[in-house]
């Protein structure tokens, strides 16, 4: 079964983020189907907190795109916090 863009709760493509000369996200992609539970697992320094902060609009990504429920969340929207609950 393939998941279409409309069936995804979260679709992040090509997320990039650096702090100075340290690259913490280098073009990651995440797809979370609607109605599922998703977790980010990885070692310390893997970028898990950075991904969550980008998805919740607390920080800006240096590149990539995020869609939540089919709506472009990043880079177009400035503050989607009230919609994210």
Short mmCIF file of N, CA, C and O in Angstrom, two decimals:
data_model
loop_
_atom_site.label_atom_id
_atom_site.label_comp_id
_atom_site.label_asym_id
_atom_site.label_seq_id
_atom_site.Cartn_x
_atom_site.Cartn_y
_atom_site.Cartn_z
N UNK A 1 0.85 -1.19 0.00
CA UNK A 1 0.00 0.00 0.00
C UNK A 1 0.89 1.24 0.00
O UNK A 1 1.77 1.39 0.82
N UNK A 2 0.65 2.12 -0.92
CA UNK A 2 1.40 3.37 -0.94
C UNK A 2 0.57 4.46 -0.29
O UNK A 2 -0.65 4.46 -0.33
N UNK A 3 1.26 5.39 0.33
CA UNK A 3 0.61 6.49 1.03
C UNK A 3 0.66 7.73 0.16
O UNK A 3 1.74 8.13 -0.28
N UNK A 4 -0.48 8.35 -0.09
CA UNK A 4 -0.50 9.58 -0.86
C UNK A 4 -0.27 10.76 0.07
O UNK A 4 -0.37 10.65 1.28
N UNK A 5 0.04 11.90 -0.53
CA UNK A 5 0.31 13.10 0.24
C UNK A 5 -0.88 13.49 1.12
O UNK A 5 -0.71 14.01 2.20
N UNK A 6 -2.10 13.19 0.69
CA UNK A 6 -3.29 13.56 1.44
C UNK A 6 -3.50 12.65 2.65
O UNK A 6 -4.22 13.01 3.57
N UNK A 7 -2.90 11.46 2.65
CA UNK A 7 -3.05 10.54 3.76
C UNK A 7 -1.96 10.72 4.82
O UNK A 7 -1.93 10.00 5.79
N UNK A 8 -1.06 11.67 4.61
CA UNK A 8 0.04 11.88 5.54
C UNK A 8 -0.31 12.95 6.56
O UNK A 8 -0.76 14.03 6.20
N UNK A 9 -0.07 12.65 7.83
CA UNK A 9 -0.21 13.66 8.87
C UNK A 9 0.96 14.63 8.80
O UNK A 9 0.79 15.85 8.92
N UNK A 10 2.18 14.09 8.58
CA UNK A 10 3.39 14.90 8.48
C UNK A 10 4.20 14.39 7.30
O UNK A 10 4.40 13.19 7.16
N UNK A 11 4.68 15.31 6.47
CA UNK A 11 5.59 14.98 5.38
C UNK A 11 6.70 16.02 5.38
O UNK A 11 6.44 17.19 5.10
N UNK A 12 7.89 15.61 5.74
CA UNK A 12 9.04 16.51 5.73
C UNK A 12 10.03 15.97 4.70
O UNK A 12 10.37 14.79 4.71
N UNK A 13 10.47 16.85 3.81
CA UNK A 13 11.42 16.43 2.78
C UNK A 13 12.62 17.37 2.75
O UNK A 13 12.46 18.59 2.78
N UNK A 14 13.79 16.77 2.72
CA UNK A 14 15.02 17.54 2.57
C UNK A 14 15.34 18.49 3.70
O UNK A 14 15.99 19.51 3.47
N UNK A 15 14.91 18.19 4.94
CA UNK A 15 15.17 19.11 6.06
C UNK A 15 16.67 19.24 6.30
O UNK A 15 17.39 18.26 6.43
N UNK A 16 17.11 20.49 6.38
CA UNK A 16 18.50 20.80 6.68
C UNK A 16 18.57 21.86 7.76
O UNK A 16 17.77 22.79 7.79
N UNK A 17 19.56 21.70 8.65
CA UNK A 17 19.78 22.69 9.70
C UNK A 17 21.23 22.61 10.15
O UNK A 17 21.77 21.53 10.36
N UNK A 18 21.85 23.76 10.27
CA UNK A 18 23.22 23.86 10.77
C UNK A 18 23.27 24.88 11.88
O UNK A 18 22.49 25.83 11.91
N UNK A 19 24.19 24.66 12.79
CA UNK A 19 24.51 25.63 13.84
C UNK A 19 25.97 25.99 13.63
O UNK A 19 26.85 25.21 13.94
N UNK A 20 26.20 27.17 13.06
CA UNK A 20 27.56 27.54 12.70
C UNK A 20 28.08 26.60 11.61
O UNK A 20 27.42 26.39 10.60
N UNK A 21 29.24 26.00 11.83
CA UNK A 21 29.79 25.07 10.85
C UNK A 21 29.40 23.62 11.13
O UNK A 21 29.84 22.71 10.44
N UNK A 22 28.54 23.39 12.13
CA UNK A 22 28.11 22.04 12.51
C UNK A 22 26.76 21.74 11.86
O UNK A 22 25.74 22.36 12.18
N UNK A 23 26.73 20.79 10.92
CA UNK A 23 25.49 20.36 10.28
C UNK A 23 24.83 19.31 11.15
O UNK A 23 25.43 18.28 11.44
N UNK A 24 23.59 19.58 11.59
CA UNK A 24 22.89 18.62 12.45
C UNK A 24 21.80 17.86 11.69
O UNK A 24 21.45 16.74 12.08
N UNK A 25 21.24 18.45 10.65
CA UNK A 25 20.30 17.76 9.76
C UNK A 25 20.79 17.97 8.34
O UNK A 25 21.01 19.11 7.93
N UNK A 26 20.92 16.89 7.60
CA UNK A 26 21.47 16.99 6.26
C UNK A 26 20.53 16.36 5.24
O UNK A 26 20.79 15.30 4.69
N UNK A 27 19.37 16.99 5.07
CA UNK A 27 18.43 16.55 4.04
C UNK A 27 17.62 15.32 4.41
O UNK A 27 17.49 14.41 3.61
N UNK A 28 17.06 15.30 5.62
CA UNK A 28 16.28 14.13 6.03
C UNK A 28 14.84 14.21 5.53
O UNK A 28 14.31 15.30 5.32
N UNK A 29 14.23 13.05 5.34
CA UNK A 29 12.84 12.94 4.92
C UNK A 29 12.08 12.13 5.97
O UNK A 29 12.60 11.13 6.46
N UNK A 30 10.87 12.58 6.30
CA UNK A 30 10.02 11.87 7.25
C UNK A 30 8.60 11.85 6.69
O UNK A 30 8.10 12.88 6.24
N UNK A 31 7.96 10.70 6.73
CA UNK A 31 6.55 10.59 6.37
C UNK A 31 5.83 9.87 7.51
O UNK A 31 6.22 8.77 7.90
N UNK A 32 4.79 10.53 8.04
CA UNK A 32 3.99 9.94 9.11
C UNK A 32 2.55 9.83 8.61
O UNK A 32 1.88 10.85 8.43
N UNK A 33 2.07 8.61 8.37
CA UNK A 33 0.69 8.44 7.91
C UNK A 33 -0.30 8.92 8.97
O UNK A 33 -0.05 8.80 10.17
N UNK A 34 -1.42 9.47 8.52
CA UNK A 34 -2.47 9.91 9.43
C UNK A 34 -2.97 8.73 10.25
O UNK A 34 -3.05 7.60 9.77
N UNK A 35 -3.25 8.99 11.53
CA UNK A 35 -3.79 7.96 12.41
C UNK A 35 -2.77 7.01 12.98
O UNK A 35 -3.14 5.99 13.56
N UNK A 36 -1.48 7.32 12.83
CA UNK A 36 -0.44 6.45 13.37
C UNK A 36 0.32 7.15 14.49
O UNK A 36 0.22 8.36 14.67
N UNK A 37 1.10 6.39 15.22
CA UNK A 37 1.99 6.91 16.24
C UNK A 37 3.40 6.80 15.69
O UNK A 37 3.78 5.79 15.11
N UNK A 38 4.19 7.85 15.85
CA UNK A 38 5.54 7.91 15.30
C UNK A 38 6.50 8.33 16.38
O UNK A 38 6.18 9.19 17.21
N UNK A 39 7.67 7.74 16.41
CA UNK A 39 8.69 8.16 17.37
C UNK A 39 10.02 8.34 16.65
O UNK A 39 10.30 7.69 15.64
N UNK A 40 10.83 9.25 17.17
CA UNK A 40 12.17 9.48 16.66
C UNK A 40 13.15 8.85 17.63
O UNK A 40 13.19 9.21 18.81
N UNK A 41 13.94 7.91 17.16
CA UNK A 41 14.93 7.25 17.98
C UNK A 41 16.30 7.45 17.38
O UNK A 41 16.46 7.44 16.16
N UNK A 42 17.29 7.63 18.22
CA UNK A 42 18.66 7.76 17.74
C UNK A 42 19.57 8.17 18.87
O UNK A 42 19.13 8.53 19.96
N UNK A 43 20.86 8.12 18.61
CA UNK A 43 21.83 8.47 19.65
C UNK A 43 21.83 9.97 19.95
O UNK A 43 21.28 10.77 19.17
N UNK A 44 22.46 10.34 21.05
CA UNK A 44 22.62 11.76 21.38
C UNK A 44 23.29 12.48 20.23
O UNK A 44 24.24 11.96 19.62
N UNK A 45 22.79 13.66 19.90
CA UNK A 45 23.38 14.44 18.83
C UNK A 45 22.91 14.06 17.43
O UNK A 45 23.45 14.56 16.45
N UNK A 46 21.91 13.20 17.34
CA UNK A 46 21.44 12.75 16.02
C UNK A 46 20.51 13.75 15.34
O UNK A 46 20.22 13.61 14.16
N UNK A 47 20.00 14.74 16.07
CA UNK A 47 19.12 15.75 15.49
C UNK A 47 17.65 15.58 15.80
O UNK A 47 16.80 16.26 15.24
N UNK A 48 17.31 14.68 16.73
CA UNK A 48 15.90 14.43 17.06
C UNK A 48 15.21 15.69 17.59
O UNK A 48 14.13 16.04 17.11
N UNK A 49 15.82 16.36 18.54
CA UNK A 49 15.22 17.57 19.11
C UNK A 49 15.11 18.67 18.06
O UNK A 49 14.11 19.39 18.01
N UNK A 50 16.10 18.77 17.21
CA UNK A 50 16.06 19.77 16.14
C UNK A 50 14.89 19.53 15.20
O UNK A 50 14.18 20.47 14.82
N UNK A 51 14.64 18.28 14.85
CA UNK A 51 13.50 17.95 13.99
C UNK A 51 12.19 18.36 14.66
O UNK A 51 11.33 19.00 14.04
N UNK A 52 12.03 18.02 15.92
CA UNK A 52 10.80 18.36 16.64
C UNK A 52 10.63 19.87 16.73
O UNK A 52 9.53 20.39 16.53
N UNK A 53 11.70 20.60 16.98
CA UNK A 53 11.61 22.06 17.04
C UNK A 53 11.22 22.67 15.69
O UNK A 53 10.46 23.63 15.63
N UNK A 54 11.73 22.10 14.60
CA UNK A 54 11.35 22.59 13.27
C UNK A 54 9.88 22.28 13.00
O UNK A 54 9.13 23.14 12.54
N UNK A 55 9.46 21.05 13.31
CA UNK A 55 8.06 20.66 13.06
C UNK A 55 7.09 21.49 13.89
O UNK A 55 5.95 21.72 13.48
N UNK A 56 7.51 21.94 15.06
CA UNK A 56 6.63 22.74 15.92
C UNK A 56 6.85 24.24 15.73
O UNK A 56 6.33 25.04 16.49
N UNK A 57 7.62 24.63 14.73
CA UNK A 57 7.91 26.01 14.34
C UNK A 57 8.66 26.80 15.40
O UNK A 57 8.61 28.02 15.40
N UNK A 58 9.37 26.14 16.30
CA UNK A 58 10.15 26.85 17.30
C UNK A 58 11.46 27.38 16.72
O UNK A 58 11.98 28.40 17.19
N UNK A 59 11.99 26.70 15.71
CA UNK A 59 13.18 27.18 15.01
C UNK A 59 12.94 27.00 13.51
O UNK A 59 12.07 26.25 13.09
N UNK A 60 13.74 27.70 12.72
CA UNK A 60 13.64 27.62 11.27
C UNK A 60 14.61 26.59 10.72
O UNK A 60 15.73 26.46 11.22
N UNK A 61 14.19 25.91 9.70
CA UNK A 61 15.09 25.01 8.97
C UNK A 61 15.91 25.85 8.00
O UNK A 61 15.48 26.92 7.57
N UNK A 62 17.09 25.37 7.67
CA UNK A 62 17.90 26.04 6.65
C UNK A 62 17.45 25.65 5.25
O UNK A 62 17.77 26.33 4.28
N UNK A 63 16.71 24.56 5.15
CA UNK A 63 16.22 24.12 3.85
C UNK A 63 15.23 22.99 4.02
O UNK A 63 15.10 22.41 5.09
N UNK A 64 14.51 22.68 2.96
CA UNK A 64 13.54 21.61 2.98
C UNK A 64 12.12 22.13 3.08
O UNK A 64 11.87 23.33 3.06
N UNK A 65 11.18 21.19 3.17
CA UNK A 65 9.77 21.55 3.24
C UNK A 65 9.06 20.63 4.23
O UNK A 65 9.39 19.45 4.34
N UNK A 66 8.09 21.19 4.94
CA UNK A 66 7.26 20.42 5.87
C UNK A 66 5.80 20.66 5.52
O UNK A 66 5.37 21.80 5.34
N UNK A 67 5.05 19.57 5.42
CA UNK A 67 3.60 19.63 5.25
C UNK A 67 2.96 18.94 6.44
O UNK A 67 3.38 17.86 6.83
N UNK A 68 1.95 19.58 7.02
CA UNK A 68 1.18 18.98 8.10
C UNK A 68 -0.27 18.96 7.64
O UNK A 68 -0.83 20.01 7.30
N UNK A 69 -0.86 17.77 7.60
CA UNK A 69 -2.24 17.57 7.14
C UNK A 69 -2.43 18.18 5.75
O UNK A 69 -3.46 18.79 5.47
N UNK A 70 -1.42 18.07 4.90
CA UNK A 70 -1.51 18.55 3.53
C UNK A 70 -1.23 20.03 3.34
O UNK A 70 -1.18 20.52 2.22
N UNK A 71 -1.04 20.78 4.43
CA UNK A 71 -0.77 22.21 4.36
C UNK A 71 0.72 22.47 4.49
O UNK A 71 1.37 21.90 5.37
N UNK A 72 1.26 23.31 3.63
CA UNK A 72 2.68 23.64 3.74
C UNK A 72 2.90 24.40 5.04
O UNK A 72 2.33 25.46 5.27
N UNK A 73 3.69 23.82 5.89
CA UNK A 73 3.98 24.36 7.22
C UNK A 73 5.26 25.15 7.17
O UNK A 73 5.41 26.16 7.84
N UNK A 74 6.22 24.65 6.44
CA UNK A 74 7.51 25.29 6.30
C UNK A 74 7.93 25.15 4.86
O UNK A 74 7.77 24.08 4.30
N UNK A 75 8.42 26.17 4.21
CA UNK A 75 8.88 27.43 4.74
C UNK A 75 7.87 28.56 4.74
O UNK A 75 8.15 29.63 5.25
N UNK A 76 6.65 28.35 4.23
CA UNK A 76 5.72 29.47 4.04
C UNK A 76 5.15 30.03 5.34
O UNK A 76 5.05 31.24 5.52
N UNK A 77 4.73 29.19 6.25
CA UNK A 77 4.05 29.68 7.45
C UNK A 77 5.04 30.15 8.50
O UNK A 77 6.04 29.53 8.74
N UNK A 78 4.74 31.25 9.15
CA UNK A 78 5.62 31.76 10.19
C UNK A 78 5.34 31.11 11.54
O UNK A 78 6.23 30.64 12.20
N UNK A 79 4.12 31.10 11.98
CA UNK A 79 3.76 30.52 13.27
C UNK A 79 2.52 29.67 13.10
O UNK A 79 1.43 30.19 12.91
N UNK A 80 2.69 28.37 13.19
CA UNK A 80 1.57 27.46 13.07
C UNK A 80 1.23 26.85 14.42
O UNK A 80 0.40 25.95 14.51
N UNK A 81 1.88 27.31 15.46
CA UNK A 81 1.70 26.74 16.79
C UNK A 81 0.25 26.61 17.22
O UNK A 81 -0.16 25.55 17.69
N UNK A 82 -0.57 27.64 17.06
CA UNK A 82 -1.97 27.51 17.48
C UNK A 82 -2.70 26.40 16.75
O UNK A 82 -3.57 25.76 17.30
N UNK A 83 -2.33 26.12 15.49
CA UNK A 83 -2.97 25.05 14.74
C UNK A 83 -2.45 23.68 15.13
O UNK A 83 -3.06 22.68 14.87
N UNK A 84 -1.24 23.63 15.72
CA UNK A 84 -0.64 22.33 16.05
C UNK A 84 -1.13 21.80 17.39
O UNK A 84 -0.81 20.68 17.74
N UNK A 85 -1.88 22.59 18.11
CA UNK A 85 -2.52 22.12 19.33
C UNK A 85 -1.65 22.09 20.51
O UNK A 85 -1.85 21.50 21.49
#
